XYZ file of C-alpha atoms in Angstrom:
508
model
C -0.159 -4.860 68.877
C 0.485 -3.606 65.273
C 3.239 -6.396 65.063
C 0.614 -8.915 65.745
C -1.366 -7.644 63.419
C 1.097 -7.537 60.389
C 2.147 -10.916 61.351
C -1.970 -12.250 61.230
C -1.484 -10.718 57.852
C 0.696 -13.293 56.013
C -1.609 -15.643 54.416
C 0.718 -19.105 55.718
C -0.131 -17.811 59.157
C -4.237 -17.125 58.604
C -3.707 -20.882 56.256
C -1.690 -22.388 59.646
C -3.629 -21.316 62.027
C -6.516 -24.055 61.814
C -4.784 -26.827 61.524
C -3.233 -25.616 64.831
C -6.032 -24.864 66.575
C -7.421 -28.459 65.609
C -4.113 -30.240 66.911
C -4.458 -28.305 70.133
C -8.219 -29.629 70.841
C -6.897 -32.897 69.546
C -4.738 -33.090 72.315
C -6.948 -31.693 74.591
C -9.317 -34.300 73.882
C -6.529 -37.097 74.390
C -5.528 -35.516 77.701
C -9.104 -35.202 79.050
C -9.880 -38.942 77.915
C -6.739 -39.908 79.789
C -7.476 -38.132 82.953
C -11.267 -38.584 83.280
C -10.893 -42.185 83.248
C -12.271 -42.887 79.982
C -15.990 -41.293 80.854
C -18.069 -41.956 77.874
C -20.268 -38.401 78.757
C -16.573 -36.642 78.570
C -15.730 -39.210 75.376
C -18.899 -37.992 73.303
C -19.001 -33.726 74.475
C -15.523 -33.854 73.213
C -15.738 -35.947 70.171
C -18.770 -33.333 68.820
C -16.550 -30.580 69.597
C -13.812 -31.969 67.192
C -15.911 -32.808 64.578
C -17.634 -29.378 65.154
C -13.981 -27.871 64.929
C -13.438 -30.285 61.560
C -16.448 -29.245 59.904
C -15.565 -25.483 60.561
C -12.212 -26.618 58.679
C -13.813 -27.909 55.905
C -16.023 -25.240 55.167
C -12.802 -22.979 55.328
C -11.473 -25.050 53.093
C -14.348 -25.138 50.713
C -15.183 -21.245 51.203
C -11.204 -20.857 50.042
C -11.485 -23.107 46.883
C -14.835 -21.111 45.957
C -13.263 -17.629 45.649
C -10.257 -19.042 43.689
C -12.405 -20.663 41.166
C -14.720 -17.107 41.167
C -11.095 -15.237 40.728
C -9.798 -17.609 38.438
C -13.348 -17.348 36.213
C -13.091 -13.278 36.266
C -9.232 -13.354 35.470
C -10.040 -15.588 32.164
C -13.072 -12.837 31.387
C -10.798 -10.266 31.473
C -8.012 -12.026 29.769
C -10.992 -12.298 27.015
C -11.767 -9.359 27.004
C -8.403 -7.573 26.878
C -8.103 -10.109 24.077
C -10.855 -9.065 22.251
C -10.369 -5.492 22.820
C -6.540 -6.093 21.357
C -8.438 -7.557 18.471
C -10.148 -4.465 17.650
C -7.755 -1.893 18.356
C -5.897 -3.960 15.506
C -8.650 -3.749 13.202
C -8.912 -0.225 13.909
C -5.512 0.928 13.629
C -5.174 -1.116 10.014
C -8.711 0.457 8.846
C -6.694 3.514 9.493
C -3.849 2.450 7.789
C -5.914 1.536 4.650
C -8.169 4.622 4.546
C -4.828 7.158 4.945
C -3.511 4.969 2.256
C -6.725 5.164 -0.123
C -6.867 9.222 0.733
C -2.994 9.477 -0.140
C -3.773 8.060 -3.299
C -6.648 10.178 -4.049
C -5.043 13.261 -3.147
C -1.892 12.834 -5.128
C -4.074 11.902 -8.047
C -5.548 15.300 -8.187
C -4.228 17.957 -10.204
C -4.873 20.822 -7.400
C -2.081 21.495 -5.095
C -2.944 20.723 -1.681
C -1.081 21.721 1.336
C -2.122 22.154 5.365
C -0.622 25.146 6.841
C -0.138 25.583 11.177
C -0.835 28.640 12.811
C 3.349 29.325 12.046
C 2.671 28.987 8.230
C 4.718 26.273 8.439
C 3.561 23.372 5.656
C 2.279 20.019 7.778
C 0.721 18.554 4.725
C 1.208 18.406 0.773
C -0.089 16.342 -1.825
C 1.961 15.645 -5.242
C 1.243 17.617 -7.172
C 3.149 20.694 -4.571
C 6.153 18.795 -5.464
C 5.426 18.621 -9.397
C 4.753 22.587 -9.336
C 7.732 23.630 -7.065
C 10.348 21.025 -7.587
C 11.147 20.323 -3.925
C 11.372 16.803 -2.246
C 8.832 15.485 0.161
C 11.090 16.225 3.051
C 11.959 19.650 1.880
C 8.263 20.919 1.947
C 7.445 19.762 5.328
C 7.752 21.925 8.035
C 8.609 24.813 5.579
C 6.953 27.933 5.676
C 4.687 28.875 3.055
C 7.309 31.714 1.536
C 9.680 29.089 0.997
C 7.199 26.782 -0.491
C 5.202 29.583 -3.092
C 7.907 31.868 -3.852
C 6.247 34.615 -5.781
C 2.943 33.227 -5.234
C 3.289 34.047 -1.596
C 2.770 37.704 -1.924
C -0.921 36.905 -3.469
C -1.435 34.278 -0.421
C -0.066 36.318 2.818
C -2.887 39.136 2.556
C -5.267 36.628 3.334
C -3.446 34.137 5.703
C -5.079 36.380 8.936
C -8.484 36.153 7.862
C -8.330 32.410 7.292
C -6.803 32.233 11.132
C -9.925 34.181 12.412
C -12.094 31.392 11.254
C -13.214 32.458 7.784
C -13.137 30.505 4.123
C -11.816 32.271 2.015
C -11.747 32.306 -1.939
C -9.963 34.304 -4.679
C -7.667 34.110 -7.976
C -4.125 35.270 -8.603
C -1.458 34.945 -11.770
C 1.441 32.578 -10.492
C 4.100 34.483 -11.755
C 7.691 34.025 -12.307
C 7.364 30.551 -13.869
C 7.925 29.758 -18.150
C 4.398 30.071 -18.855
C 2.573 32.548 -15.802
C -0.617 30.787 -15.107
C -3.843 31.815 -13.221
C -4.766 30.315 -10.017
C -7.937 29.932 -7.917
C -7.379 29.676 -4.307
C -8.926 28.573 -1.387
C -8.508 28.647 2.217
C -10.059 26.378 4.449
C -9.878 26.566 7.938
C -9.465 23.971 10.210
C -10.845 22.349 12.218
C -14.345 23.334 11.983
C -15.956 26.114 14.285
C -12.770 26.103 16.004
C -11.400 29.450 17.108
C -8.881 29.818 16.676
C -8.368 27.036 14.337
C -5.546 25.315 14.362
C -4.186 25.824 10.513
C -5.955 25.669 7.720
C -6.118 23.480 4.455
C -4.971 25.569 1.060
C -5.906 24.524 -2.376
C -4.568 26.300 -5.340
C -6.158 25.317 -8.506
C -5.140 25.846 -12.108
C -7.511 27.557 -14.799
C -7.060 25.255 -17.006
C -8.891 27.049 -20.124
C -6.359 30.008 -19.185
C -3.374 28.171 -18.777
C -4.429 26.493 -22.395
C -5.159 29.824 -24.112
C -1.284 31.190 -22.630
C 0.691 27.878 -23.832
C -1.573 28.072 -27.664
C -0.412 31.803 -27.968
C 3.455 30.643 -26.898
C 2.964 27.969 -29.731
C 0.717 29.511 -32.415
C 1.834 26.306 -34.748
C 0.338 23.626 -32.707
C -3.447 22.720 -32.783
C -5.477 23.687 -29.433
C -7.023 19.848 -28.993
C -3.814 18.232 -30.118
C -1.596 19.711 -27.804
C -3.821 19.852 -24.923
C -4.397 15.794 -25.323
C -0.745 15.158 -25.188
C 0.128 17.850 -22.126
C -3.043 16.305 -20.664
C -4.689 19.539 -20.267
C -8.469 20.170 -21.126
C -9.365 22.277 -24.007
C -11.421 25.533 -23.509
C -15.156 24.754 -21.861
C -13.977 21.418 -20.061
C -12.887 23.410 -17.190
C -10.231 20.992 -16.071
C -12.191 17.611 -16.662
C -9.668 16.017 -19.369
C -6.997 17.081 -16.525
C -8.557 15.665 -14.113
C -9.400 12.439 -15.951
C -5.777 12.012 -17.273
C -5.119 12.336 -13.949
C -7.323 9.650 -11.907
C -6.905 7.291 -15.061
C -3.290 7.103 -15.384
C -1.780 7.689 -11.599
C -4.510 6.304 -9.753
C -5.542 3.098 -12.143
C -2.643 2.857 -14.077
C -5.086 2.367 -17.091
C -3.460 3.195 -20.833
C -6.817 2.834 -22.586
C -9.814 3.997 -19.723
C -12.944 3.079 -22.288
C -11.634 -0.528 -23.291
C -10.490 -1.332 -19.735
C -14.605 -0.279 -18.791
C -15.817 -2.169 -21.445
C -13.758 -5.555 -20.702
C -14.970 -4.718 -16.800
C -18.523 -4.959 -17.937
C -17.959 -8.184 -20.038
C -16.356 -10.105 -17.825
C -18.481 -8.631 -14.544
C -15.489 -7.255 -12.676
C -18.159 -5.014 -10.857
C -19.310 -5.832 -7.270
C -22.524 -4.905 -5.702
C -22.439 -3.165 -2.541
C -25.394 -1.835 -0.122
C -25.962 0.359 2.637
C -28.764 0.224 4.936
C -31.365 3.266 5.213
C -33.079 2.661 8.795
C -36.640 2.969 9.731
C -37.083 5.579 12.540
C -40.597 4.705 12.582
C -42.456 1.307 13.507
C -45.416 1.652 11.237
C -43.071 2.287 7.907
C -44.233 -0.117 5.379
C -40.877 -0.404 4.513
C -38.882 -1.873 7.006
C -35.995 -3.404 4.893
C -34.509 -1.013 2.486
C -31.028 -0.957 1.162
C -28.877 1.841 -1.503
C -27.127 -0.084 -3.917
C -23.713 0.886 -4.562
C -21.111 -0.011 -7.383
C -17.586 -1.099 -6.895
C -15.053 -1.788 -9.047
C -12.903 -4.874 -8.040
C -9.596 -3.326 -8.888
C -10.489 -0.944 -6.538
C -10.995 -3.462 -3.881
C -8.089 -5.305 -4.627
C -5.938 -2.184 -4.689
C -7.327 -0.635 -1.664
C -8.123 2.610 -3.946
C -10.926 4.961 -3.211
C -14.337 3.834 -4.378
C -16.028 5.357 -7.602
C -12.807 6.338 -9.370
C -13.983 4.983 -12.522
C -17.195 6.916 -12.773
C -16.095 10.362 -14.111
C -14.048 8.354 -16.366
C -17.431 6.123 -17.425
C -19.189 9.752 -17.595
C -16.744 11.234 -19.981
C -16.658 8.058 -22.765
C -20.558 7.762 -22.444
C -20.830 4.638 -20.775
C -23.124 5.843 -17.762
C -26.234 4.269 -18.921
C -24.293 0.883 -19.593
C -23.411 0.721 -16.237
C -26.766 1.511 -14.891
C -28.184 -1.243 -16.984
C -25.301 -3.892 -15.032
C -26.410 -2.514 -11.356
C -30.632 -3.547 -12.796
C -29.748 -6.529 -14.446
C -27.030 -8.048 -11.555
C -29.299 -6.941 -8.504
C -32.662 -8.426 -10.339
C -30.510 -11.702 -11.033
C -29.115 -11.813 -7.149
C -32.831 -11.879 -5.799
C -33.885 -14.150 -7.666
C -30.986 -16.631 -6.527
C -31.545 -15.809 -3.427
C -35.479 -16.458 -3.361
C -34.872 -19.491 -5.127
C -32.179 -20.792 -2.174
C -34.864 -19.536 -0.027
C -38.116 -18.803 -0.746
C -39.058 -17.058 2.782
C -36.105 -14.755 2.339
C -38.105 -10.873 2.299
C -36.491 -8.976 -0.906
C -35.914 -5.229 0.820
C -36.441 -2.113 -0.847
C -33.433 -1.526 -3.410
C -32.484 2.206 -4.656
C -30.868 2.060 -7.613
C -28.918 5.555 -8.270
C -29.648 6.485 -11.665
C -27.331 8.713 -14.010
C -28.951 11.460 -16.351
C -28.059 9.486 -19.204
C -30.035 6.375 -18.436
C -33.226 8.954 -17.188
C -32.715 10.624 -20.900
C -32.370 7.280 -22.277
C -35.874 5.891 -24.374
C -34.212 2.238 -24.048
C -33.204 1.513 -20.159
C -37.219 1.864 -19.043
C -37.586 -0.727 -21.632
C -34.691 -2.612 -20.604
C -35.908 -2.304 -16.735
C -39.298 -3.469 -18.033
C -38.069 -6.224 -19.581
C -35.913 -7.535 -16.784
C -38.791 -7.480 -14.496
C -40.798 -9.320 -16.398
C -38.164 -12.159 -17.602
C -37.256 -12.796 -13.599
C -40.756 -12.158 -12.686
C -39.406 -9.681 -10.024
C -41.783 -7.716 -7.748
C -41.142 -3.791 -9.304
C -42.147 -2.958 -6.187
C -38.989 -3.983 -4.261
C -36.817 -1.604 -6.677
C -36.871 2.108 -6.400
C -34.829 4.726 -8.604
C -33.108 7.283 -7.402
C -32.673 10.579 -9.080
C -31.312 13.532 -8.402
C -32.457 17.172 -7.998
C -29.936 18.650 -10.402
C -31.306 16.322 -13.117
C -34.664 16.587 -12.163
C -35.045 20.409 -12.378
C -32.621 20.492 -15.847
C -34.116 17.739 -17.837
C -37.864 17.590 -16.011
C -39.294 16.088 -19.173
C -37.646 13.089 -19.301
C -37.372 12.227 -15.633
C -41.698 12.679 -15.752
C -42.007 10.440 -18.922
C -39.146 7.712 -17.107
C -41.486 7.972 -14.324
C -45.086 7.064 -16.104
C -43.271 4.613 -17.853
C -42.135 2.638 -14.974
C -44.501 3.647 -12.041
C -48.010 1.830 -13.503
C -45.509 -1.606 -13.122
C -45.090 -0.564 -9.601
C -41.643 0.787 -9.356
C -40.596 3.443 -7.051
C -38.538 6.571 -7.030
C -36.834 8.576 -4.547
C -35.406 12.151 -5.437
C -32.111 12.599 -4.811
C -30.020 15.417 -2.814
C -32.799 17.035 -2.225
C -32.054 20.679 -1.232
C -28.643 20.631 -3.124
C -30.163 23.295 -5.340
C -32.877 24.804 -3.861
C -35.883 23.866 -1.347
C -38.601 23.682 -3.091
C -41.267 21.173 -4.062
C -42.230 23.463 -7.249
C -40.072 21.263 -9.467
C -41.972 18.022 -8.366
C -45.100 18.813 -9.938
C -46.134 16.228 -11.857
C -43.458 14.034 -10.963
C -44.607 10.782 -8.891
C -42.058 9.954 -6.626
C -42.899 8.153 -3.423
C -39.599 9.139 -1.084
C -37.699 12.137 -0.196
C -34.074 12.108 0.312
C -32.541 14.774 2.234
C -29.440 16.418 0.768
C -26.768 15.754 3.234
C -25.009 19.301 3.446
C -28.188 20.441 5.198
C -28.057 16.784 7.328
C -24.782 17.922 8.276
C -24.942 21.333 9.919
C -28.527 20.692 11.975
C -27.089 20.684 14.923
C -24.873 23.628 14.936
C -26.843 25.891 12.085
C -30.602 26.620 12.810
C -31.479 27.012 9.294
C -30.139 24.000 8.241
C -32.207 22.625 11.261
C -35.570 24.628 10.156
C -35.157 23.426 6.469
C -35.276 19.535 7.674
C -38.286 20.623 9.775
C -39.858 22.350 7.099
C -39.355 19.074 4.535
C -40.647 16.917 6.687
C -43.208 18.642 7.373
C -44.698 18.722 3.729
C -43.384 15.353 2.992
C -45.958 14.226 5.656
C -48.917 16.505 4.194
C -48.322 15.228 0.588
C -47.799 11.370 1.073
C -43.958 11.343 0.943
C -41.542 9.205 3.084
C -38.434 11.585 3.998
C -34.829 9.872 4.128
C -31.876 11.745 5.767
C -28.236 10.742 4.314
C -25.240 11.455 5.694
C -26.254 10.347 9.884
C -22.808 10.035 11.195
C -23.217 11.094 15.010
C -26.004 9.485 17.663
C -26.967 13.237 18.653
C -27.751 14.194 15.080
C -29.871 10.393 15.144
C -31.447 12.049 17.924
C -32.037 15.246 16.197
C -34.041 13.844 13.577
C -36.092 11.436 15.626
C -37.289 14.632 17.600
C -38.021 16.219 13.857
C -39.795 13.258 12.502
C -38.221 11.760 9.099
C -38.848 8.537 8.709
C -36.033 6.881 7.146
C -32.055 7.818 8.009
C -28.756 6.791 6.394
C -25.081 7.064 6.401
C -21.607 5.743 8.232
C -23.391 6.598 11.622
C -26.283 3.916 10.646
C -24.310 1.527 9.045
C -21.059 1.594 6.209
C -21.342 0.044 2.658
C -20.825 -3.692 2.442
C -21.072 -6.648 0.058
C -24.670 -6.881 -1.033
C -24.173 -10.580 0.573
C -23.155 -9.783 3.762
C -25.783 -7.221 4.109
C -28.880 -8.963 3.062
């Protein structure tokens, strides 16, 4: 019986089968014509059974044809599909590639020594600058332990190795002995990852006081002028704190730029700047804002180069040049709305926030200049918002309040900025008319797993409400902390969890 049934299995047999059984009643038909003397009642039962026994054969037939064009159909979805899903595991893995690229380059443009320790204090990670300060190759660091790597410097370090593996940060300074010139050091330990216990390493970053290092290489060369000598060794004279370090730094390894103001300058001239956007979503239907985008500046280089975005802005910051670029964002985002109204005049301009630097709020010229624009393009003020931040609103309150009459009777808006980055309270908004709220996003960050994070954004939304304010949370990278802040009741939320920067014309 189970041999019958295994042989039933092969599909030639189940295929065979039916065109058997129809030659048998075939020739059962012929026989029974031949021996019944022709009888037309015999003639026509049997001819209805054949054709009955036909039919069934077609439909087989037909039934069979069905499922392989339904197979056939799913098989090319899938083949789609896996397609497709190819396609993006591509895109993902060279995103990857390009942002650990864009990070490399950052982090071996900074002057701090960065290195990611295991468990084992074995090194997993440097940056460049760990080779510059110890001498040893790439391949020599990694996988070394952290004795080998520090030397002397170790003996300051290992003290506070077990705290960091409990779960703690931890900060401090030590001299970095045994070198020429002994220099002092500000460390930091980082564990990682996050609210892991126990984590699996942690990051170290060993930082040079620059004014001290400075002050020990003047006194080894009384002779030499302080400024001089620190603009050749690229280090920053006393009260920079590192910036002309820094700058010489991100100018020269990450740009490859000899002259930082004149390559700015021909940048602006020649428009070498590219507008980019990110979308802040409504959570609300009633927002009478429903289209609202951050403007963002990029440097083409940058784009070309696959280097990290905004390199050039503590570089624009330390030549003066802030307000000039601030001026470009106005003038170039005022000009693209008004192409794109006239290619379409049905096209809805959204809300633009314009991130302003404290140099252009301090300025008496750039409301003047945004006045002026307006009013050339006849643009609606109303579909451009400023954006300024707390820091500059609580240390130069005087000149963000007269920026802010000088615009806001034209209709212009203004958000304020990081809100929370200093300290929440709406004390320092007195007098100031701003019409949104944006939520600094350290506190964004840590509502899900710190309640007082959670209770401030309750608390600011709260008054936001009361006084007439629209609240915006930045930094939304997770769907459960988009949840989160639905159940609290901002209004408007933004970040890589919403949507990431892009072209201002692929995003309008």
């Amino acid at each position: 019986m189970t041999s019958l049934r295994e042989f039933l299995r092969h599909r030639w047999v189940r295929a065979a089968l039916p065109v058997l059984f129809t030659a048998l009643l075939g020739g059962g038909v012929t026989a029974t014509v031949y021996w019944t003397l022709y009888d037309p009642q015999w003639i026509a039962f049997l001819g209805g059974v054949l054709f009955a026994a036909a039919l069934a054969l077609a439909s087989q037939a037909s039934k069979a044809q069905w499922l392989i064009m339904r197979r056939t159909r799913q098989m090319e979805r899938l083949r789609m599909q896996l397609a497709q899903e190819a396609g993006r595991a591509r895109s993902a893995t060279e995103a990857a590639r390009i942002a650990e690229s864009k990070l490399r380059h950052l982090a071996d443009a900074l002057p701090t020594l960065i290195l990611f320790v295991d468990q084992d204090e074995r090194c997993m990670y440097h940056n460049r600058a760990v080779e510059n300060k110890t001498g040893l190759g790439a391949a020599q660091i990694l996988g070394l332990h952290l004795r080998e790597i520090l030397g002397s410097a170790y003996l300051h370090v290992a003290p506070h190795v077990g705290a960091t593996l409990a779960g703690n940060a931890v900060d401090y300074e030590f001299d970095w002995t045994g070198t020429a010139l002994p220099e002092k050091y500000a460390a930091h330990h980082i564990p990682y990852p996050p609210g892991e216990l126990p984590p699996r390493g942690f990051y170290l970053l060993l930082t040079v006081n620059a004014t001290h290092a400075l002050q020990e290489k003047t006194a080894a060369f009384p002779a030499r002028a302080a400024e001089p000598f620190a603009e050749k060794a690229g280090i920053a004279i006393p009260g920079e704190g590192g910036e002309t370090l820094y700058l010489r730094s991100i100018t020269d390894q990450l740009m490859g730029w000899d002259e930082p103001r004149a390559k700015l300058e021909y940048a602006l001239k020649e428009n070498q700047f590219l507008l980019f956007t990110q979308k802040i979503q409504p959570l609300k239907a009633d927002l009478p804002d429903p289209s609202c985008r951050e403007v963002l500046l990029r440097l083409q280089e940058e784009e070309d180069h696959m280097l990290p975005p905004g390199g050039f802005i503590p570089v624009a910051e330390r030549y003066g040049m802030m307000e000039e670029l601030d001026r470009w964002v106005v003038r170039n985002v005022i000009k693209w709305c008004v192409e794109q109204k006239r290619a379409d005049a049905a096209w809805p301009i959204p809300l633009f926030c314009v991130n302003l630097s404290e140099s252009a709020v301090r300025s008496v010229d750039f409301a003047r200049f945004v006045n002026h624009e307006l009013k050339q393009h006849g643009f609606n003020p109303r579909s451009l918002c400023f954006e300024i931040g707390e820091p500059e609103i609580i240390s130069q309150h005087a000149h963000v309040q007269r920026f802010i009459n000088s615009l806001k009777p034209l209709g212009c808006r203004f958000t304020v900025d990081a809100f929370g980055s200093v300290k929440v309270s709406f004390t320092h908004l007195k007098g100031l008319a701003v019409d949104f709220l944006k939520i600094d996003g350290v506190i964004i960050q840590n509502i899900l797993r710190d309640p007082s994070a959670l209770a401030k954004t309750r608390a600011i939304s709260t008054v936001c409400s009361k006084v007439g304010l629209r609240s915006i949370a930045e930094f939304v990278e997770t769907d459960e902390t988009l949840a989160m802040l639905r159940l609290v009741g901002l209004d408007y939320v933004q970040g890589f969890g919403i949507a990431r920067p892009e072209p201002i014309s692929k995003s309008c």
